[in-house]
Amino acid sequence: RNTKITGIQTKIGNDKTVYFSDVKAGSYYESAIDWAVNNDIAHGWSSGDSEKTTGDTSVTMKIGVGEKLPRKDAVIYLWRYNNRAGKTVAVGNNNLNLSDAKKQHETTCFTDVDPGGYYAPAVKWALTKSVTNGVSGNCNSANLNGSGIFNPNEGITRAEFITMLWRMKGRPAPSATGNKRDFTDVSKIVNGESSWYYDAVKWARSINLTNGTGNNEFKPNDSCTREQALSILCRLDGYCKIKDA
């Protein structure tokens, strides 16, 4: 690691110090932001202030704490986590390095995914790996010539993010020795039908990826924020300890 957050300061490489103005020192997600920046999962964006200090370039940025995580950025987080910087990921008929992803042109059967968009390669990966089938239509890994809607700019829900992560990991069963307690707002049967996210949430809790939002609730339909998603991924990687969310 060559990045260390102390409060809201992050050192990247030998020539740049980044201050994340929206990362609260001592927060449950602080170490997750540290991990995410070091592992090229999230980058943040400039908040418009920059200055020179002690020979380094210092830039003030934001990671987006408290903001809804768009579905397109959710699949980018998962894609980067799964493949990490420097590794090669198969997308369509191409093999590309993560650093070259933005140069690719990827077509999917989602009619609302711009083939030239920065997120298109990640969506193509998620589609072909059955991580997502979108929100409507018949576009899926078994029917890549179908037609569907992905809703790239819509905020992803907590249930959707956990389910995508679970699918990425191969739909594993809950840990036999983990937490077996159900959240009061996550039921196996909903309106007489099997819940599409129950198994994913059950697995996530059993391996300490989430404690929910308090009062033994998971709030599956609430929007997943950027720091919540990064905290869950950081726990999966074994770097972060579970606290909240």
CSV table of C-alpha atoms in Angstrom, one decimal:
chain,number,residue,atom,x,y,z
A,1,ARG,CA,0.0,0.0,0.0
A,2,ASN,CA,1.2,3.5,-0.7
A,3,THR,CA,-2.0,5.4,0.3
A,4,LYS,CA,-2.8,6.1,3.9
A,5,ILE,CA,-5.8,8.1,5.1
A,6,THR,CA,-5.3,10.0,8.3
A,7,GLY,CA,-8.5,11.8,8.9
A,8,ILE,CA,-9.4,12.8,5.4
A,9,GLN,CA,-5.9,12.9,3.8
A,10,THR,CA,-4.7,10.4,1.3
A,11,LYS,CA,-1.3,10.1,-0.2
A,12,ILE,CA,-1.2,8.6,-3.7
A,13,GLY,CA,2.2,7.7,-5.1
A,14,ASN,CA,5.1,10.1,-4.5
A,15,ASP,CA,3.6,13.2,-6.0
A,16,LYS,CA,0.0,13.7,-5.0
A,17,THR,CA,-1.8,14.2,-1.7
A,18,VAL,CA,-5.5,14.0,-1.9
A,19,TYR,CA,-7.9,15.4,0.7
A,20,PHE,CA,-11.3,13.8,0.7
A,21,SER,CA,-13.5,16.6,2.0
A,22,ASP,CA,-16.5,14.4,2.6
A,23,VAL,CA,-14.8,11.5,4.4
A,24,LYS,CA,-15.2,11.9,8.2
A,25,ALA,CA,-12.3,10.9,10.3
A,26,GLY,CA,-13.2,8.0,12.6
A,27,SER,CA,-16.2,7.0,10.5
A,28,TYR,CA,-17.1,3.3,9.9
A,29,TYR,CA,-16.2,3.8,6.2
A,30,GLU,CA,-12.9,5.6,6.5
A,31,SER,CA,-10.7,2.5,6.2
A,32,ALA,CA,-12.9,1.3,3.3
A,33,ILE,CA,-12.2,4.5,1.4
A,34,ASP,CA,-8.5,4.1,2.1
A,35,TRP,CA,-8.7,0.5,0.8
A,36,ALA,CA,-10.8,1.4,-2.3
A,37,VAL,CA,-8.4,4.2,-3.4
A,38,ASN,CA,-5.4,1.9,-2.9
A,39,ASN,CA,-7.0,-0.9,-4.9
A,40,ASP,CA,-8.3,1.2,-7.8
A,41,ILE,CA,-11.9,0.5,-6.9
A,42,ALA,CA,-13.0,4.1,-6.5
A,43,HIS,CA,-11.2,7.4,-7.4
A,44,GLY,CA,-13.4,10.2,-6.3
A,45,TRP,CA,-13.6,13.6,-8.2
A,46,SER,CA,-12.3,17.0,-7.7
A,47,SER,CA,-14.3,19.5,-5.6
A,48,GLY,CA,-12.6,22.4,-7.3
A,49,ASP,CA,-9.8,23.3,-4.8
A,50,SER,CA,-6.1,22.6,-5.3
A,51,GLU,CA,-2.8,24.0,-4.0
A,52,LYS,CA,0.9,23.2,-3.7
A,53,THR,CA,2.2,22.1,-0.4
A,54,THR,CA,5.8,21.0,0.5
A,55,GLY,CA,6.6,20.1,-3.1
A,56,ASP,CA,3.5,17.9,-3.5
A,57,THR,CA,0.4,18.6,-5.5
A,58,SER,CA,-2.5,18.7,-3.1
A,59,VAL,CA,-6.0,18.2,-4.4
A,60,THR,CA,-9.3,18.4,-2.6
A,61,MET,CA,-11.7,15.7,-3.8
A,62,LYS,CA,-14.9,13.9,-2.9
A,63,ILE,CA,-15.7,10.2,-2.8
A,64,GLY,CA,-19.5,10.8,-2.7
A,65,VAL,CA,-20.3,9.9,0.9
A,66,GLY,CA,-24.1,9.7,1.4
A,67,GLU,CA,-24.9,9.8,-2.3
A,68,LYS,CA,-26.9,7.1,-4.1
A,69,LEU,CA,-24.7,4.7,-6.0
A,70,PRO,CA,-25.8,4.7,-9.6
A,71,ARG,CA,-26.2,1.2,-11.1
A,72,LYS,CA,-23.5,1.9,-13.7
A,73,ASP,CA,-21.0,2.7,-11.0
A,74,ALA,CA,-22.1,-0.3,-8.9
A,75,VAL,CA,-21.1,-2.7,-11.7
A,76,ILE,CA,-17.8,-0.7,-12.1
A,77,TYR,CA,-17.0,-1.2,-8.4
A,78,LEU,CA,-17.7,-5.0,-8.8
A,79,TRP,CA,-15.8,-5.2,-12.0
A,80,ARG,CA,-12.7,-3.5,-10.6
A,81,TYR,CA,-12.9,-5.6,-7.4
A,82,ASN,CA,-13.2,-8.8,-9.4
A,83,ASN,CA,-10.3,-8.0,-11.7
A,84,ARG,CA,-8.1,-5.5,-9.9
A,85,ALA,CA,-5.6,-3.2,-11.5
A,86,GLY,CA,-3.1,-4.9,-13.7
A,87,LYS,CA,-5.2,-8.0,-14.3
A,88,THR,CA,-6.9,-8.8,-17.6
A,89,VAL,CA,-10.6,-9.2,-17.9
A,90,ALA,CA,-12.5,-10.8,-20.7
A,91,VAL,CA,-15.1,-8.5,-22.1
A,92,GLY,CA,-17.0,-9.8,-25.2
A,93,ASN,CA,-14.3,-11.0,-27.6
A,94,ASN,CA,-11.7,-8.6,-26.2
A,95,ASN,CA,-9.1,-8.9,-23.5
A,96,LEU,CA,-8.4,-5.6,-21.9
A,97,ASN,CA,-6.5,-4.2,-19.0
A,98,LEU,CA,-8.5,-2.1,-16.6
A,99,SER,CA,-6.5,1.0,-17.4
A,100,ASP,CA,-7.6,0.7,-21.0
A,101,ALA,CA,-11.3,0.1,-20.3
A,102,LYS,CA,-12.4,3.6,-21.1
A,103,LYS,CA,-11.0,3.3,-24.6
A,104,GLN,CA,-13.3,0.4,-25.5
A,105,HIS,CA,-16.5,0.4,-27.4
A,106,GLU,CA,-18.9,-2.3,-26.0
A,107,THR,CA,-22.3,-3.1,-27.3
A,108,THR,CA,-24.9,-4.9,-25.1
A,109,CYS,CA,-28.5,-5.8,-25.5
A,110,PHE,CA,-29.5,-3.1,-23.0
A,111,THR,CA,-31.0,-0.4,-25.1
A,112,ASP,CA,-30.1,2.3,-22.5
A,113,VAL,CA,-26.4,1.5,-22.2
A,114,ASP,CA,-24.3,3.8,-24.4
A,115,PRO,CA,-21.7,1.6,-26.2
A,116,GLY,CA,-19.1,4.3,-25.8
A,117,GLY,CA,-19.9,5.1,-22.2
A,118,TYR,CA,-17.1,4.6,-19.6
A,119,TYR,CA,-19.3,2.0,-17.9
A,120,ALA,CA,-20.1,-0.1,-21.0
A,121,PRO,CA,-17.3,-2.6,-20.6
A,122,ALA,CA,-18.3,-3.2,-16.9
A,123,VAL,CA,-21.9,-3.7,-17.9
A,124,LYS,CA,-20.9,-6.1,-20.6
A,125,TRP,CA,-18.9,-8.1,-18.1
A,126,ALA,CA,-21.8,-8.1,-15.6
A,127,LEU,CA,-24.2,-9.2,-18.3
A,128,THR,CA,-22.1,-12.1,-19.6
A,129,LYS,CA,-21.2,-13.3,-16.1
A,130,SER,CA,-24.9,-13.3,-15.1
A,131,VAL,CA,-24.2,-10.6,-12.4
A,132,THR,CA,-27.2,-8.6,-13.8
A,133,ASN,CA,-30.1,-9.1,-16.2
A,134,GLY,CA,-31.1,-5.5,-16.0
A,135,VAL,CA,-34.5,-4.3,-14.7
A,136,SER,CA,-36.7,-5.4,-17.6
A,137,GLY,CA,-36.7,-7.2,-20.9
A,138,ASN,CA,-35.1,-10.4,-22.1
A,139,CYS,CA,-31.5,-9.3,-22.2
A,140,ASN,CA,-29.4,-11.8,-20.2
A,141,SER,CA,-26.4,-14.0,-20.4
A,142,ALA,CA,-28.4,-16.7,-22.2
A,143,ASN,CA,-29.9,-14.3,-24.7
A,144,LEU,CA,-27.3,-11.7,-25.6
A,145,ASN,CA,-29.3,-10.8,-28.7
A,146,GLY,CA,-32.4,-9.9,-26.6
A,147,SER,CA,-33.5,-6.4,-25.6
A,148,GLY,CA,-33.7,-5.0,-22.1
A,149,ILE,CA,-33.3,-2.0,-19.8
A,150,PHE,CA,-30.5,-1.6,-17.4
A,151,ASN,CA,-31.2,1.9,-15.9
A,152,PRO,CA,-27.6,2.9,-15.6
A,153,ASN,CA,-28.3,6.2,-13.8
A,154,GLU,CA,-30.8,4.9,-11.3
A,155,GLY,CA,-29.6,4.5,-7.8
A,156,ILE,CA,-29.0,0.8,-6.9
A,157,THR,CA,-30.9,-0.6,-3.9
A,158,ARG,CA,-29.2,-2.4,-1.1
A,159,ALA,CA,-30.8,-5.6,-2.1
A,160,GLU,CA,-29.7,-5.2,-5.7
A,161,PHE,CA,-26.1,-4.5,-4.7
A,162,ILE,CA,-25.8,-7.5,-2.4
A,163,THR,CA,-27.4,-9.7,-5.0
A,164,MET,CA,-25.0,-8.6,-7.7
A,165,LEU,CA,-22.1,-9.3,-5.4
A,166,TRP,CA,-23.5,-12.7,-4.5
A,167,ARG,CA,-23.9,-13.6,-8.1
A,168,MET,CA,-20.4,-12.4,-8.8
A,169,LYS,CA,-19.1,-14.8,-6.2
A,170,GLY,CA,-21.0,-17.8,-7.7
A,171,ARG,CA,-24.2,-17.7,-5.6
A,172,PRO,CA,-22.6,-19.3,-2.5
A,173,ALA,CA,-24.5,-20.8,0.3
A,174,PRO,CA,-24.4,-19.1,3.7
A,175,SER,CA,-21.6,-19.9,6.0
A,176,ALA,CA,-22.4,-22.9,8.2
A,177,THR,CA,-20.7,-21.3,11.1
A,178,GLY,CA,-21.7,-17.7,10.5
A,179,ASN,CA,-24.6,-15.6,11.7
A,180,LYS,CA,-27.8,-17.4,10.9
A,181,ARG,CA,-30.2,-14.8,12.2
A,182,ASP,CA,-32.6,-13.3,9.6
A,183,PHE,CA,-33.3,-9.6,9.3
A,184,THR,CA,-36.9,-8.7,10.3
A,185,ASP,CA,-37.5,-7.0,6.9
A,186,VAL,CA,-35.9,-9.7,4.7
A,187,SER,CA,-38.2,-12.7,4.3
A,188,LYS,CA,-37.8,-15.9,2.2
A,189,ILE,CA,-41.3,-15.6,0.9
A,190,VAL,CA,-42.8,-12.3,-0.2
A,191,ASN,CA,-46.4,-12.0,-1.4
A,192,GLY,CA,-46.5,-15.8,-1.8
A,193,GLU,CA,-43.3,-15.9,-4.0
A,194,SER,CA,-39.7,-16.6,-3.2
A,195,SER,CA,-37.7,-13.5,-2.5
A,196,TRP,CA,-35.0,-12.9,-5.2
A,197,TYR,CA,-32.6,-11.4,-2.7
A,198,TYR,CA,-33.1,-13.5,0.4
A,199,ASP,CA,-30.3,-16.0,-0.3
A,200,ALA,CA,-27.9,-13.2,-1.1
A,201,VAL,CA,-28.6,-11.2,2.1
A,202,LYS,CA,-28.5,-14.4,4.1
A,203,TRP,CA,-25.0,-15.2,2.7
A,204,ALA,CA,-23.8,-11.6,3.2
A,205,ARG,CA,-24.8,-11.6,6.9
A,206,SER,CA,-23.4,-15.0,7.5
A,207,ILE,CA,-19.9,-13.9,6.5
A,208,ASN,CA,-20.1,-10.5,8.2
A,209,LEU,CA,-20.4,-8.3,5.1
A,210,THR,CA,-23.4,-6.5,6.6
A,211,ASN,CA,-25.0,-5.9,10.0
A,212,GLY,CA,-27.9,-4.0,8.5
A,213,THR,CA,-28.9,-0.5,9.3
A,214,GLY,CA,-29.9,-1.1,13.0
A,215,ASN,CA,-32.8,-2.7,14.9
A,216,ASN,CA,-32.1,-5.9,13.0
A,217,GLU,CA,-33.2,-4.4,9.8
A,218,PHE,CA,-31.5,-4.5,6.4
A,219,LYS,CA,-33.7,-1.9,4.5
A,220,PRO,CA,-33.4,-3.9,1.2
A,221,ASN,CA,-35.3,-1.2,-0.8
A,222,ASP,CA,-33.3,1.7,0.4
A,223,SER,CA,-30.7,3.2,-1.9
A,224,CYS,CA,-27.2,1.9,-1.4
A,225,THR,CA,-24.7,4.7,-0.9
A,226,ARG,CA,-21.2,4.8,-2.2
A,227,GLU,CA,-19.6,4.3,1.2
A,228,GLN,CA,-21.9,1.4,2.1
A,229,ALA,CA,-21.0,-0.4,-1.1
A,230,LEU,CA,-17.2,0.2,-0.7
A,231,SER,CA,-17.4,-0.9,3.0
A,232,ILE,CA,-19.1,-4.2,2.0
A,233,LEU,CA,-16.4,-4.9,-0.7
A,234,CYS,CA,-13.6,-4.0,1.8
A,235,ARG,CA,-15.0,-6.5,4.3
A,236,LEU,CA,-15.2,-9.1,1.6
A,237,ASP,CA,-11.5,-8.5,0.9
A,238,GLY,CA,-10.7,-9.0,4.6
A,239,TYR,CA,-9.3,-5.5,5.1
A,240,CYS,CA,-12.2,-3.9,6.9
A,241,LYS,CA,-14.0,-5.0,10.0
A,242,ILE,CA,-17.8,-5.0,10.2
A,243,LYS,CA,-19.4,-2.1,12.1
A,244,ASP,CA,-22.6,-0.8,10.5
A,245,ALA,CA,-24.4,-1.0,7.1
